[in-house]
Amino acid sequence: MKRLTIKMRVTILCTLLAAAAAAVALIVILTTEQRMLTNYYRDSLVSTAQLAMDDIRYEDGDLDIDRNLDDLPNVRIALFTQDGDLIYGRRPFEKTFTHSKISGMHGSSGATKWMVYDTLLAFEEGESVWLRCYMSTDATESIHGTRTPLILIFFPILVLLAALGGFGIARRAFRPVLQIVSTAEGIADGADLKKRIALSGAQDEIYQIARVFDDMLDRLDHAFERECRFTSDASHELRTPVAAILAQSEFALSEAANAQDREEALAEIRDRAQYMADLTQRLMALARMDANPMPLIPESVDLAMMAEMAAQSLEESAAEKGIHLSVDAKEPVIISGDQTMLLQAVLNLTENAIRYGREGGHVSLCAKQSAHEAMLSVEDDGIGISEVDLAHIFDRFYQADTSRHGAGAGLGLSLVERIVHLHGGHIEIQSQHHVGSRFIITLPKGEHHL
Ligand code: ADP
């Protein structure tokens, strides 16, 4: 049974159930019918015997019979002496007498079957005779005779119909499952994550499975696309500096280059290598977080202090652009989290605010809290982000067109988002193109187990 398909198992179960139900029904019908027939024979014979008894008397040494006992319906009557000699009626079969007991009997020819009821009639005069009431069961026997072949024909037909019905129902019920299987196989064969089951019809359990499967495929497809884009973007980002390093090295080694050219080439090579080192470090941080959401040992982190630290370490680069960097954090904002990661996130946001901020503008960091949440925001009055770019800003390697010439590679915000999510928080952007942006990180204040 284990190797059979569910469809076959349902069919077999349906067939067995139908056969068992038909067999039980047959047994019940046959036994009830037999009991009813036996009761009918008994009632007919006993009541006829009662009637006959009233009409038989023994007077003056003679048996006096009031009316013609053969007139009684269905049942025949015979009278015998105690020794078994026939006094009245006929003797269609030989049988010893038993008082008040119904028994079946084959006639002497063997063809007819009789139900027999004997009663010993004892008269006051001391005489006694046997009253025999008997009736033929041939009519009912012939009904039985035709019924048995009918049962033998119809029973297998019934079972066959049940098997066909079961198979039909199972096939119909499992059609959507087969659709799911063939879609899954199609995906496995061709690695085509665009395929969907898209089951229509009744919104039953199988429909729900198909919908969950489709949702899962959507997510897989997106993840797969992101992965592909990520790989191609990563190789692209690395190819450009590598090409520049190779070109600068070739030039520096050529005879055409003088000492100053070589110095400039080396500086260019160092900058490009530094960019690659930063990029690799960010890629590794992201890959680490993706592969294993690091079992952090949560420690108490003060977001207010973190904002101060970020501002201090970026003071110089802000000053280079004439940007006024301020921190609004009146009281400690304590949360439970990973200090290094959170500082990295605040630094990334502040670096961006300075990088994409307006020369001579403002960048402000703010840390505050409510009963259950802590909030840290970084605001600038720089180039802002268009609505189109906002939708992709957290995608890896995404850089808004207007800022393509920035020093980053489009990984900073992905890292920030990942860090915030790892801490059970969320990040929101309020931005207006050419007006400025505000990045708001909200984190739960309770201990967050990663
Ligand atoms: P990048 O290393 O390019 O800065 P990020 O992931 O940090 O990468 O940012 C992605 C893109 O989002 C940036 O290229 C820039 O276009 C945009 N962006 C990020 N921060 C700001 C900001 N404060 N103002 C305007 N645009 C921003």
CSV table of C-alpha atoms and ligand atoms in Angstrom, one decimal:
chain,number,residue,atom,x,y,z
A,1,MET,CA,0.0,0.0,0.0
A,2,LYS,CA,2.9,2.3,0.8
A,3,ARG,CA,4.2,2.3,-2.8
A,4,LEU,CA,0.7,3.1,-4.3
A,5,THR,CA,-0.1,6.7,-5.3
A,6,ILE,CA,-2.6,8.5,-3.1
A,7,LYS,CA,-5.1,8.3,-6.0
A,8,MET,CA,-4.9,4.5,-6.1
A,9,ARG,CA,-5.1,4.3,-2.3
A,10,VAL,CA,-8.3,6.4,-2.3
A,11,THR,CA,-9.7,4.3,-5.1
A,12,ILE,CA,-9.0,1.1,-3.2
A,13,LEU,CA,-10.4,2.4,0.0
A,14,CYS,CA,-13.6,3.6,-1.7
A,15,THR,CA,-14.0,0.2,-3.3
A,16,LEU,CA,-13.4,-1.7,-0.1
A,17,LEU,CA,-15.8,0.6,1.7
A,18,ALA,CA,-18.5,0.2,-0.9
A,19,ALA,CA,-18.0,-3.6,-0.9
A,20,ALA,CA,-18.2,-3.7,2.9
A,21,ALA,CA,-21.3,-1.5,3.0
A,22,ALA,CA,-23.0,-3.6,0.3
A,23,ALA,CA,-22.1,-6.8,2.1
A,24,VAL,CA,-23.4,-5.5,5.4
A,25,ALA,CA,-26.6,-4.3,3.7
A,26,LEU,CA,-27.1,-7.6,2.0
A,27,ILE,CA,-26.6,-9.6,5.3
A,28,VAL,CA,-29.0,-7.3,7.1
A,29,ILE,CA,-31.6,-7.6,4.4
A,30,LEU,CA,-31.3,-11.4,4.1
A,31,THR,CA,-31.4,-12.1,7.8
A,32,THR,CA,-34.3,-9.7,8.4
A,33,GLU,CA,-36.2,-11.3,5.5
A,34,GLN,CA,-35.5,-14.8,6.8
A,35,ARG,CA,-36.7,-13.8,10.2
A,36,MET,CA,-39.9,-12.2,8.7
A,37,LEU,CA,-40.6,-15.3,6.7
A,38,THR,CA,-40.2,-17.6,9.7
A,39,ASN,CA,-42.5,-15.4,11.7
A,40,TYR,CA,-45.0,-15.4,8.8
A,41,TYR,CA,-45.0,-19.2,8.7
A,42,ARG,CA,-45.3,-19.5,12.4
A,43,ASP,CA,-48.1,-17.0,12.7
A,44,SER,CA,-50.0,-18.6,9.8
A,45,LEU,CA,-49.6,-22.1,11.0
A,46,VAL,CA,-50.3,-21.4,14.7
A,47,SER,CA,-53.3,-19.2,14.0
A,48,THR,CA,-54.7,-21.8,11.6
A,49,ALA,CA,-54.1,-24.5,14.2
A,50,GLN,CA,-56.1,-22.4,16.7
A,51,LEU,CA,-58.9,-22.0,14.2
A,52,ALA,CA,-59.0,-25.7,13.4
A,53,MET,CA,-59.0,-26.7,17.1
A,54,ASP,CA,-62.2,-24.8,17.6
A,55,ASP,CA,-63.8,-26.8,14.8
A,56,ILE,CA,-62.7,-30.3,15.9
A,57,ARG,CA,-64.6,-32.1,18.7
A,58,TYR,CA,-64.8,-35.7,19.9
A,59,GLU,CA,-68.3,-36.7,20.6
A,60,ASP,CA,-69.7,-40.2,21.3
A,61,GLY,CA,-66.5,-41.9,20.3
A,62,ASP,CA,-66.5,-40.1,16.9
A,63,LEU,CA,-64.5,-37.2,15.6
A,64,ASP,CA,-66.8,-34.4,14.7
A,65,ILE,CA,-65.4,-31.7,12.3
A,66,ASP,CA,-67.6,-28.6,12.1
A,67,ARG,CA,-66.5,-27.3,8.7
A,68,ASN,CA,-64.4,-28.1,5.7
A,69,LEU,CA,-60.9,-27.5,7.1
A,70,ASP,CA,-59.5,-27.3,3.5
A,71,ASP,CA,-61.2,-23.9,3.2
A,72,LEU,CA,-58.6,-22.3,5.4
A,73,PRO,CA,-56.3,-20.0,3.3
A,74,ASN,CA,-52.7,-21.1,2.3
A,75,VAL,CA,-52.5,-23.7,5.1
A,76,ARG,CA,-53.5,-27.3,4.7
A,77,ILE,CA,-54.7,-29.5,7.6
A,78,ALA,CA,-54.5,-33.2,8.3
A,79,LEU,CA,-55.5,-35.3,11.3
A,80,PHE,CA,-53.7,-38.4,12.5
A,81,THR,CA,-54.3,-41.0,15.2
A,82,GLN,CA,-51.7,-41.2,17.9
A,83,ASP,CA,-50.2,-44.1,15.9
A,84,GLY,CA,-49.8,-41.9,12.8
A,85,ASP,CA,-52.7,-43.2,10.8
A,86,LEU,CA,-54.4,-40.6,8.6
A,87,ILE,CA,-57.9,-39.6,9.7
A,88,TYR,CA,-58.5,-36.5,7.7
A,89,GLY,CA,-56.7,-34.7,4.8
A,90,ARG,CA,-53.7,-35.9,2.9
A,91,ARG,CA,-50.2,-37.1,3.7
A,92,PRO,CA,-47.8,-35.4,1.2
A,93,PHE,CA,-44.7,-36.3,3.3
A,94,GLU,CA,-43.7,-38.6,6.1
A,95,LYS,CA,-42.7,-37.0,9.4
A,96,THR,CA,-42.7,-37.9,13.0
A,97,PHE,CA,-44.9,-35.7,15.2
A,98,THR,CA,-43.5,-33.1,17.6
A,99,HIS,CA,-45.9,-31.1,19.7
A,100,SER,CA,-46.1,-27.3,19.1
A,101,LYS,CA,-42.9,-27.1,17.1
A,102,ILE,CA,-42.4,-25.6,13.6
A,103,SER,CA,-40.0,-27.4,11.3
A,104,GLY,CA,-39.1,-27.5,7.6
A,105,MET,CA,-39.7,-30.6,5.6
A,106,HIS,CA,-39.2,-31.8,2.0
A,107,GLY,CA,-42.1,-33.5,0.4
A,108,SER,CA,-41.9,-37.2,-0.7
A,109,SER,CA,-41.3,-36.1,-4.3
A,110,GLY,CA,-38.4,-34.0,-3.0
A,111,ALA,CA,-39.5,-31.0,-5.1
A,112,THR,CA,-41.8,-29.3,-2.6
A,113,LYS,CA,-40.7,-27.9,0.7
A,114,TRP,CA,-43.2,-27.6,3.6
A,115,MET,CA,-43.3,-25.8,6.9
A,116,VAL,CA,-45.1,-28.1,9.4
A,117,TYR,CA,-46.7,-27.4,12.7
A,118,ASP,CA,-48.1,-30.4,14.8
A,119,THR,CA,-50.4,-30.1,17.8
A,120,LEU,CA,-51.6,-33.0,19.9
A,121,LEU,CA,-55.3,-32.5,20.6
A,122,ALA,CA,-56.4,-34.2,23.8
A,123,PHE,CA,-60.2,-34.6,24.3
A,124,GLU,CA,-61.9,-35.1,27.6
A,125,GLU,CA,-62.9,-38.6,26.7
A,126,GLY,CA,-59.2,-39.5,27.0
A,127,GLU,CA,-58.8,-39.7,23.2
A,128,SER,CA,-56.2,-37.7,21.4
A,129,VAL,CA,-55.3,-36.9,17.8
A,130,TRP,CA,-52.5,-35.2,16.0
A,131,LEU,CA,-53.5,-32.0,14.2
A,132,ARG,CA,-51.0,-31.2,11.5
A,133,CYS,CA,-51.0,-27.8,9.8
A,134,TYR,CA,-48.6,-27.4,6.9
A,135,MET,CA,-47.9,-25.0,4.1
A,136,SER,CA,-45.8,-25.0,1.0
A,137,THR,CA,-42.7,-22.6,0.8
A,138,ASP,CA,-42.2,-23.1,-2.9
A,139,ALA,CA,-43.3,-19.5,-3.8
A,140,THR,CA,-40.8,-17.9,-1.5
A,141,GLU,CA,-38.2,-20.4,-2.4
A,142,SER,CA,-38.5,-19.5,-6.1
A,143,ILE,CA,-38.1,-15.8,-5.2
A,144,HIS,CA,-34.9,-16.8,-3.3
A,145,GLY,CA,-33.9,-18.8,-6.3
A,146,THR,CA,-34.1,-15.8,-8.8
A,147,ARG,CA,-32.6,-13.4,-6.3
A,148,THR,CA,-29.3,-15.2,-5.7
A,149,PRO,CA,-28.1,-14.9,-9.3
A,150,LEU,CA,-29.2,-11.3,-9.3
A,151,ILE,CA,-27.1,-10.7,-6.2
A,152,LEU,CA,-24.1,-12.5,-7.8
A,153,ILE,CA,-24.4,-10.2,-10.8
A,154,PHE,CA,-25.2,-6.9,-9.1
A,155,PHE,CA,-22.7,-7.2,-6.3
A,156,PRO,CA,-19.6,-7.1,-8.5
A,157,ILE,CA,-21.2,-4.4,-10.7
A,158,LEU,CA,-21.8,-2.3,-7.5
A,159,VAL,CA,-18.1,-2.8,-6.5
A,160,LEU,CA,-16.9,-2.0,-10.0
A,161,LEU,CA,-19.0,1.2,-10.0
A,162,ALA,CA,-17.7,2.1,-6.5
A,163,ALA,CA,-14.1,1.6,-7.8
A,164,LEU,CA,-14.8,3.7,-10.9
A,165,GLY,CA,-16.5,6.4,-8.8
A,166,GLY,CA,-13.6,6.4,-6.3
A,167,PHE,CA,-11.1,6.7,-9.0
A,168,GLY,CA,-13.0,9.5,-10.7
A,169,ILE,CA,-13.4,11.4,-7.4
A,170,ALA,CA,-9.7,10.9,-6.5
A,171,ARG,CA,-8.6,12.0,-10.0
A,172,ARG,CA,-10.7,15.1,-9.9
A,173,ALA,CA,-9.6,15.9,-6.3
A,174,PHE,CA,-5.9,15.4,-7.1
A,175,ARG,CA,-5.9,17.2,-10.4
A,176,PRO,CA,-4.7,20.5,-8.7
A,177,VAL,CA,-2.0,18.5,-6.8
A,178,LEU,CA,-0.7,17.2,-10.2
A,179,GLN,CA,-0.7,20.8,-11.4
A,180,ILE,CA,1.5,21.7,-8.5
A,181,VAL,CA,3.8,18.8,-9.1
A,182,SER,CA,4.2,19.5,-12.8
A,183,THR,CA,4.9,23.2,-12.0
A,184,ALA,CA,7.5,22.2,-9.4
A,185,GLU,CA,9.0,19.7,-11.9
A,186,GLY,CA,9.0,22.3,-14.6
A,187,ILE,CA,10.9,24.7,-12.3
A,188,ALA,CA,13.4,22.0,-11.3
A,189,ASP,CA,14.0,21.0,-14.9
A,190,GLY,CA,14.4,24.4,-16.5
A,191,ALA,CA,15.3,26.4,-13.3
A,192,ASP,CA,12.6,28.8,-14.5
A,193,LEU,CA,11.5,30.6,-11.4
A,194,LYS,CA,9.0,32.7,-13.4
A,195,LYS,CA,6.5,29.8,-13.6
A,196,ARG,CA,3.5,29.9,-11.3
A,197,ILE,CA,0.8,27.4,-10.5
A,198,ALA,CA,-1.9,30.1,-10.5
A,199,LEU,CA,-4.6,27.7,-9.5
A,200,SER,CA,-8.2,28.9,-10.1
A,201,GLY,CA,-11.5,27.6,-8.8
A,202,ALA,CA,-12.6,26.8,-5.3
A,203,GLN,CA,-10.5,28.4,-2.6
A,204,ASP,CA,-10.0,25.1,-0.7
A,205,GLU,CA,-6.9,23.7,1.1
A,206,ILE,CA,-5.1,22.8,-2.1
A,207,TYR,CA,-5.7,26.3,-3.5
A,208,GLN,CA,-4.1,27.6,-0.3
A,209,ILE,CA,-1.1,25.3,-0.7
A,210,ALA,CA,-0.8,26.5,-4.4
A,211,ARG,CA,-1.0,30.2,-3.3
A,212,VAL,CA,1.7,29.7,-0.6
A,213,PHE,CA,3.8,27.9,-3.2
A,214,ASP,CA,3.3,30.8,-5.6
A,215,ASP,CA,4.2,33.4,-2.9
A,216,MET,CA,7.3,31.4,-2.1
A,217,LEU,CA,8.3,31.3,-5.8
A,218,ASP,CA,7.8,35.1,-5.9
A,219,ARG,CA,10.1,35.5,-3.0
A,220,LEU,CA,12.6,33.0,-4.4
A,221,ASP,CA,12.5,34.7,-7.8
A,222,HIS,CA,13.1,38.1,-6.3
A,223,ALA,CA,15.9,36.7,-4.1
A,224,PHE,CA,17.4,35.0,-7.1
A,225,GLU,CA,17.2,38.2,-9.3
A,226,ARG,CA,18.8,40.2,-6.4
A,227,GLU,CA,21.5,37.6,-6.1
A,228,CYS,CA,22.3,37.8,-9.9
A,229,ARG,CA,22.3,41.6,-9.9
A,230,PHE,CA,24.4,41.6,-6.8
A,231,THR,CA,27.0,39.3,-8.4
A,232,SER,CA,27.1,41.2,-11.7
A,233,ASP,CA,27.3,44.6,-9.8
A,234,ALA,CA,30.0,43.3,-7.5
A,235,SER,CA,32.2,42.2,-10.4
A,236,HIS,CA,31.5,45.4,-12.3
A,237,GLU,CA,32.5,47.5,-9.2
A,238,LEU,CA,35.7,45.5,-8.8
A,239,ARG,CA,36.5,45.4,-12.5
A,240,THR,CA,36.7,49.2,-12.9
A,241,PRO,CA,39.4,49.8,-10.2
A,242,VAL,CA,41.3,46.8,-11.2
A,243,ALA,CA,41.4,48.1,-14.8
A,244,ALA,CA,42.5,51.5,-13.5
A,245,ILE,CA,45.3,49.9,-11.3
A,246,LEU,CA,46.5,47.8,-14.3
A,247,ALA,CA,46.6,50.9,-16.6
A,248,GLN,CA,48.4,53.0,-14.0
A,249,SER,CA,50.9,50.3,-13.3
A,250,GLU,CA,51.6,49.9,-17.0
A,251,PHE,CA,52.1,53.6,-17.4
A,252,ALA,CA,54.3,53.9,-14.3
A,253,LEU,CA,56.5,51.1,-15.5
A,254,SER,CA,56.8,52.5,-19.0
A,255,GLU,CA,59.8,54.6,-20.1
A,256,ALA,CA,57.5,57.5,-21.0
A,257,ALA,CA,56.7,58.1,-17.3
A,258,ASN,CA,58.9,60.5,-15.3
A,259,ALA,CA,59.3,60.5,-11.5
A,260,GLN,CA,56.3,62.8,-10.9
A,261,ASP,CA,54.1,60.7,-13.2
A,262,ARG,CA,55.1,57.6,-11.3
A,263,GLU,CA,54.2,59.3,-8.0
A,264,GLU,CA,50.8,60.3,-9.3
A,265,ALA,CA,50.2,56.8,-10.7
A,266,LEU,CA,51.1,55.3,-7.4
A,267,ALA,CA,48.7,57.7,-5.5
A,268,GLU,CA,46.0,56.7,-8.0
A,269,ILE,CA,46.8,53.0,-7.5
A,270,ARG,CA,46.6,53.5,-3.7
A,271,ASP,CA,43.2,55.2,-3.9
A,272,ARG,CA,41.8,52.5,-6.1
A,273,ALA,CA,43.2,49.8,-3.8
A,274,GLN,CA,41.7,51.6,-0.8
A,275,TYR,CA,38.3,51.7,-2.6
A,276,MET,CA,38.6,48.0,-3.3
A,277,ALA,CA,39.5,47.2,0.3
A,278,ASP,CA,36.5,49.2,1.6
A,279,LEU,CA,34.2,47.5,-0.9
A,280,THR,CA,35.5,44.0,-0.1
A,281,GLN,CA,35.1,44.8,3.6
A,282,ARG,CA,31.5,45.9,3.1
A,283,LEU,CA,30.7,42.9,0.9
A,284,MET,CA,32.1,40.5,3.5
A,285,ALA,CA,30.1,42.2,6.3
A,286,LEU,CA,26.9,41.8,4.2
A,287,ALA,CA,27.7,38.2,3.2
A,288,ARG,CA,28.4,37.4,6.9
A,289,MET,CA,25.1,38.8,8.0
A,290,ASP,CA,23.2,37.1,5.1
A,291,ALA,CA,24.8,33.7,5.7
A,292,ASN,CA,24.4,33.7,9.5
A,293,PRO,CA,22.5,36.4,11.4
A,294,MET,CA,25.4,36.4,13.9
A,295,PRO,CA,24.6,35.3,17.4
A,296,LEU,CA,25.2,38.7,18.9
A,297,ILE,CA,25.9,39.1,22.6
A,298,PRO,CA,23.7,42.0,23.3
A,299,GLU,CA,25.2,44.8,25.3
A,300,SER,CA,23.8,48.1,26.5
A,301,VAL,CA,24.3,50.7,23.9
A,302,ASP,CA,23.7,54.4,24.3
A,303,LEU,CA,22.4,55.8,21.0
A,304,ALA,CA,22.9,59.4,22.2
A,305,MET,CA,26.6,58.7,22.8
A,306,MET,CA,26.8,56.9,19.5
A,307,ALA,CA,25.5,60.0,17.7
A,308,GLU,CA,28.2,62.1,19.5
A,309,MET,CA,30.9,59.6,18.5
A,310,ALA,CA,29.8,59.6,14.8
A,311,ALA,CA,29.7,63.4,14.7
A,312,GLN,CA,33.1,63.6,16.3
A,313,SER,CA,34.8,61.2,13.9
A,314,LEU,CA,33.3,62.9,10.9
A,315,GLU,CA,33.8,66.5,12.0
A,316,GLU,CA,36.7,67.0,9.7
A,317,SER,CA,35.1,65.8,6.5
A,318,ALA,CA,32.0,67.9,7.4
A,319,ALA,CA,34.2,70.9,7.9
A,320,GLU,CA,35.9,70.3,4.5
A,321,LYS,CA,32.5,70.9,2.9
A,322,GLY,CA,31.6,73.7,5.2
A,323,ILE,CA,28.8,71.7,6.7
A,324,HIS,CA,27.7,72.5,10.2
A,325,LEU,CA,27.4,69.2,12.1
A,326,SER,CA,25.1,69.1,15.2
A,327,VAL,CA,23.9,66.5,17.7
A,328,ASP,CA,20.6,66.8,19.5
A,329,ALA,CA,20.7,64.1,22.3
A,330,LYS,CA,19.7,65.5,25.7
A,331,GLU,CA,19.6,62.3,27.6
A,332,PRO,CA,21.1,58.8,27.3
A,333,VAL,CA,19.0,56.5,25.0
A,334,ILE,CA,19.9,53.0,26.1
A,335,ILE,CA,19.0,50.0,24.0
A,336,SER,CA,20.3,46.4,23.9
A,337,GLY,CA,22.4,45.6,20.8
A,338,ASP,CA,25.7,45.3,19.1
A,339,GLN,CA,27.8,48.4,19.6
A,340,THR,CA,30.1,47.9,16.6
A,341,MET,CA,27.4,47.3,14.2
A,342,LEU,CA,25.2,50.1,15.4
A,343,LEU,CA,28.1,52.6,15.3
A,344,GLN,CA,28.8,51.4,11.7
A,345,ALA,CA,25.1,52.1,10.8
A,346,VAL,CA,25.2,55.7,12.3
A,347,LEU,CA,28.6,56.4,10.6
A,348,ASN,CA,27.2,55.3,7.2
A,349,LEU,CA,24.2,57.5,7.5
A,350,THR,CA,26.2,60.5,8.7
A,351,GLU,CA,28.9,60.0,5.9
A,352,ASN,CA,26.1,59.9,3.4
A,353,ALA,CA,24.5,63.0,4.8
A,354,ILE,CA,27.8,64.8,4.5
A,355,ARG,CA,28.6,63.3,1.0
A,356,TYR,CA,25.2,64.2,-0.4
A,357,GLY,CA,24.7,67.3,1.8
A,358,ARG,CA,24.8,70.9,0.5
A,359,GLU,CA,28.1,72.8,0.8
A,360,GLY,CA,27.8,75.1,3.7
A,361,GLY,CA,24.7,73.3,4.8
A,362,HIS,CA,23.6,71.5,7.9
A,363,VAL,CA,23.7,67.9,9.1
A,364,SER,CA,22.0,67.1,12.4
A,365,LEU,CA,21.9,63.9,14.4
A,366,CYS,CA,19.1,63.3,16.9
A,367,ALA,CA,18.6,60.5,19.5
A,368,LYS,CA,15.5,60.2,21.6
A,369,GLN,CA,13.2,57.6,23.1
A,370,SER,CA,9.6,56.7,23.9
A,371,ALA,CA,8.5,54.1,26.4
A,372,HIS,CA,9.2,51.1,24.2
A,373,GLU,CA,11.3,52.5,21.3
A,374,ALA,CA,14.5,54.3,20.7
A,375,MET,CA,15.0,56.6,17.7
A,376,LEU,CA,18.0,57.9,15.9
A,377,SER,CA,17.8,60.2,13.0
A,378,VAL,CA,20.3,61.8,10.6
A,379,GLU,CA,19.1,64.8,8.6
A,380,ASP,CA,20.7,66.9,5.9
A,381,ASP,CA,19.7,69.7,3.6
A,382,GLY,CA,21.5,68.3,0.5
A,383,ILE,CA,20.4,66.9,-2.9
A,384,GLY,CA,17.6,64.8,-1.6
A,385,ILE,CA,16.3,61.6,-3.2
A,386,SER,CA,13.7,61.4,-6.0
A,387,GLU,CA,10.7,59.2,-5.5
A,388,VAL,CA,11.9,56.8,-8.2
A,389,ASP,CA,15.2,56.3,-6.4
A,390,LEU,CA,13.5,56.0,-3.0
A,391,ALA,CA,12.0,52.7,-4.0
A,392,HIS,CA,15.4,51.1,-4.7
A,393,ILE,CA,17.6,53.0,-2.3
A,394,PHE,CA,18.2,49.9,0.0
A,395,ASP,CA,19.1,47.6,-3.0
A,396,ARG,CA,22.7,46.5,-3.0
A,397,PHE,CA,24.9,48.6,-5.4
A,398,TYR,CA,22.0,51.0,-6.1
A,399,GLN,CA,23.1,54.6,-6.6
A,400,ALA,CA,20.8,57.3,-7.6
A,401,ASP,CA,21.9,58.7,-11.0
A,402,THR,CA,22.6,62.2,-9.7
A,403,SER,CA,25.0,60.8,-7.1
A,404,ARG,CA,26.8,58.3,-9.4
A,405,HIS,CA,30.0,60.1,-8.9
A,406,GLY,CA,30.0,59.6,-5.1
A,407,ALA,CA,32.9,57.7,-3.6
A,408,GLY,CA,30.7,54.8,-2.4
A,409,ALA,CA,29.5,51.7,-4.2
A,410,GLY,CA,25.9,51.6,-3.1
A,411,LEU,CA,26.4,49.2,-0.3
A,412,GLY,CA,26.2,51.5,2.7
A,413,LEU,CA,22.4,51.7,3.0
A,414,SER,CA,22.0,48.0,2.5
A,415,LEU,CA,24.3,47.4,5.4
A,416,VAL,CA,22.5,49.9,7.6
A,417,GLU,CA,19.1,48.3,6.8
A,418,ARG,CA,20.5,44.8,7.5
A,419,ILE,CA,21.9,45.9,10.8
A,420,VAL,CA,18.7,47.6,11.8
A,421,HIS,CA,16.6,44.5,10.9
A,422,LEU,CA,19.0,42.3,12.8
A,423,HIS,CA,18.2,44.4,15.9
A,424,GLY,CA,14.5,44.0,15.3
A,425,GLY,CA,14.0,47.6,14.2
A,426,HIS,CA,13.1,49.4,11.0
A,427,ILE,CA,14.4,52.3,8.9
A,428,GLU,CA,12.4,55.1,7.3
A,429,ILE,CA,13.4,57.8,4.8
A,430,GLN,CA,11.7,61.2,4.5
A,431,SER,CA,13.3,62.9,1.5
A,432,GLN,CA,12.5,65.6,-1.0
A,433,HIS,CA,14.5,66.0,-4.1
A,434,HIS,CA,16.9,69.1,-3.9
A,435,VAL,CA,15.6,69.9,-0.4
A,436,GLY,CA,17.2,67.3,1.8
A,437,SER,CA,16.8,63.9,3.5
A,438,ARG,CA,16.1,62.5,6.9
A,439,PHE,CA,16.9,58.8,7.8
A,440,ILE,CA,15.1,57.6,10.9
A,441,ILE,CA,16.1,54.4,12.6
A,442,THR,CA,13.6,53.0,15.2
A,443,LEU,CA,14.8,50.2,17.5
A,444,PRO,CA,12.9,48.3,20.2
A,445,LYS,CA,14.1,49.1,23.7
A,446,GLY,CA,13.7,45.6,25.1
A,447,GLU,CA,16.4,43.0,24.8
A,448,HIS,CA,16.3,41.7,21.2
A,449,HIS,CA,17.5,38.1,20.8
A,450,LEU,CA,19.0,37.5,17.4
B,1,ADP,P1,26.9,54.9,-1.5
B,1,ADP,O1,28.1,54.2,-1.1
B,1,ADP,O2,26.8,55.1,-3.0
B,1,ADP,O3,26.7,56.2,-0.8
B,1,ADP,P2,24.7,54.0,-0.1
B,1,ADP,O4,24.0,52.6,-0.1
B,1,ADP,O5,25.1,54.5,1.1
B,1,ADP,O6,25.8,53.9,-1.2
B,1,ADP,O7,23.6,54.9,-0.8
B,1,ADP,C1,23.0,54.6,-2.0
B,1,ADP,C2,22.5,55.8,-2.7
B,1,ADP,O8,21.5,56.5,-2.0
B,1,ADP,C3,23.6,56.8,-2.9
B,1,ADP,O9,24.4,56.5,-4.1
B,1,ADP,C4,22.8,58.1,-3.1
B,1,ADP,O10,22.4,58.2,-4.4
B,1,ADP,C5,21.6,57.9,-2.2
B,1,ADP,N1,21.8,58.5,-0.9
B,1,ADP,C6,22.1,57.9,0.3
B,1,ADP,N2,22.1,58.8,1.3
B,1,ADP,C7,21.7,60.0,0.8
B,1,ADP,C8,21.4,61.3,1.3
B,1,ADP,N3,21.6,61.6,2.6
B,1,ADP,N4,21.0,62.2,0.4
B,1,ADP,C9,20.8,61.9,-0.9
B,1,ADP,N5,21.0,60.7,-1.4
B,1,ADP,C10,21.5,59.8,-0.6
